[in-house]
Amino acid sequence: MEFKKCERCGCFFTSNDNVCYNCLTKDKFEMSKFKNFVEENNISNITSLNDLSIQTGISSKNLNRFLGYDDFNELANQINLK
Ligand SMILES: [Zn+2]
């Protein structure tokens, strides 16, 4: 266990996760929302992170962070942003 700074809210916490306990719930919710969105929509129409943010209702900062995770590796390649 390391002492870490939450990537979402900036608070300090002790865990092996990237975000604190409070944010973990929010992250999980948004990640599944994001995955559902990708499954249900034609993502080739998405041209920017901002566009994706507007359509999913998830902040571009969080989307950018999700796309950097291994879980979203394949998805990040599909979306081909930036
Ligand atoms: Zn947090």
CSV table of C-alpha atoms and ligand atoms in Angstrom, one decimal:
chain,number,residue,atom,x,y,z
A,1,MET,CA,0.0,0.0,0.0
A,2,GLU,CA,1.3,3.4,-0.9
A,3,PHE,CA,0.5,6.9,0.1
A,4,LYS,CA,-1.1,8.5,-3.0
A,5,LYS,CA,-2.8,11.5,-4.3
A,6,CYS,CA,-6.2,10.9,-5.8
A,7,GLU,CA,-6.2,11.5,-9.6
A,8,ARG,CA,-9.8,12.6,-9.4
A,9,CYS,CA,-10.2,14.9,-6.4
A,10,GLY,CA,-6.6,15.4,-5.3
A,11,CYS,CA,-7.0,14.2,-1.8
A,12,PHE,CA,-4.4,12.0,-0.2
A,13,PHE,CA,-5.2,8.4,0.6
A,14,THR,CA,-3.7,4.9,1.1
A,15,SER,CA,-4.6,2.3,-1.4
A,16,ASN,CA,-3.5,0.5,-4.5
A,17,ASP,CA,-6.0,2.2,-6.7
A,18,ASN,CA,-5.6,5.4,-8.7
A,19,VAL,CA,-8.3,7.2,-7.0
A,20,CYS,CA,-9.6,7.5,-3.4
A,21,TYR,CA,-12.4,5.4,-2.0
A,22,ASN,CA,-15.0,8.2,-2.5
A,23,CYS,CA,-14.0,8.7,-6.1
A,24,LEU,CA,-13.8,5.0,-6.9
A,25,THR,CA,-17.6,4.7,-6.9
A,26,LYS,CA,-17.9,7.7,-9.2
A,27,ASP,CA,-15.1,6.4,-11.5
A,28,LYS,CA,-16.8,3.0,-11.8
A,29,PHE,CA,-20.1,4.6,-12.6
A,30,GLU,CA,-18.6,6.8,-15.3
A,31,MET,CA,-16.4,4.0,-16.8
A,32,SER,CA,-19.5,1.8,-17.3
A,33,LYS,CA,-21.4,4.8,-18.7
A,34,PHE,CA,-18.5,5.4,-21.1
A,35,LYS,CA,-18.4,1.7,-22.1
A,36,ASN,CA,-22.1,1.7,-22.7
A,37,PHE,CA,-22.0,4.8,-24.7
A,38,VAL,CA,-19.3,3.3,-27.0
A,39,GLU,CA,-21.4,0.1,-27.4
A,40,GLU,CA,-24.5,2.0,-28.3
A,41,ASN,CA,-23.2,4.8,-30.5
A,42,ASN,CA,-21.1,5.2,-33.6
A,43,ILE,CA,-17.9,6.4,-32.1
A,44,SER,CA,-16.4,7.1,-35.5
A,45,ASN,CA,-18.5,10.3,-35.4
A,46,ILE,CA,-16.5,11.5,-32.4
A,47,THR,CA,-13.8,13.8,-33.4
A,48,SER,CA,-12.5,15.2,-30.2
A,49,LEU,CA,-12.2,14.6,-26.5
A,50,ASN,CA,-14.5,17.6,-26.0
A,51,ASP,CA,-17.1,16.2,-28.3
A,52,LEU,CA,-16.9,12.9,-26.4
A,53,SER,CA,-17.2,14.7,-23.1
A,54,ILE,CA,-20.4,16.6,-24.2
A,55,GLN,CA,-22.0,13.4,-25.5
A,56,THR,CA,-21.2,11.2,-22.5
A,57,GLY,CA,-21.6,13.9,-19.8
A,58,ILE,CA,-18.2,12.9,-18.4
A,59,SER,CA,-15.5,15.5,-18.0
A,60,SER,CA,-12.7,15.4,-20.6
A,61,LYS,CA,-10.2,15.3,-17.8
A,62,ASN,CA,-11.7,12.0,-16.5
A,63,LEU,CA,-12.2,10.6,-20.0
A,64,ASN,CA,-8.5,11.3,-20.7
A,65,ARG,CA,-7.6,9.5,-17.6
A,66,PHE,CA,-9.8,6.5,-18.3
A,67,LEU,CA,-8.3,6.2,-21.8
A,68,GLY,CA,-4.9,6.0,-20.3
A,69,TYR,CA,-5.8,2.8,-18.3
A,70,ASP,CA,-5.2,-0.7,-19.6
A,71,ASP,CA,-8.9,-1.4,-19.5
A,72,PHE,CA,-9.5,1.2,-22.2
A,73,ASN,CA,-6.5,0.6,-24.3
A,74,GLU,CA,-8.4,-1.0,-27.1
A,75,LEU,CA,-11.1,1.6,-26.9
A,76,ALA,CA,-8.6,4.4,-27.0
A,77,ASN,CA,-7.3,3.0,-30.3
A,78,GLN,CA,-10.8,2.8,-31.8
A,79,ILE,CA,-11.7,6.3,-30.9
A,80,ASN,CA,-8.5,7.6,-32.3
A,81,LEU,CA,-8.7,11.0,-30.6
A,82,LYS,CA,-6.3,13.9,-31.1
B,1,ZN,ZN,-10.8,11.3,-4.7
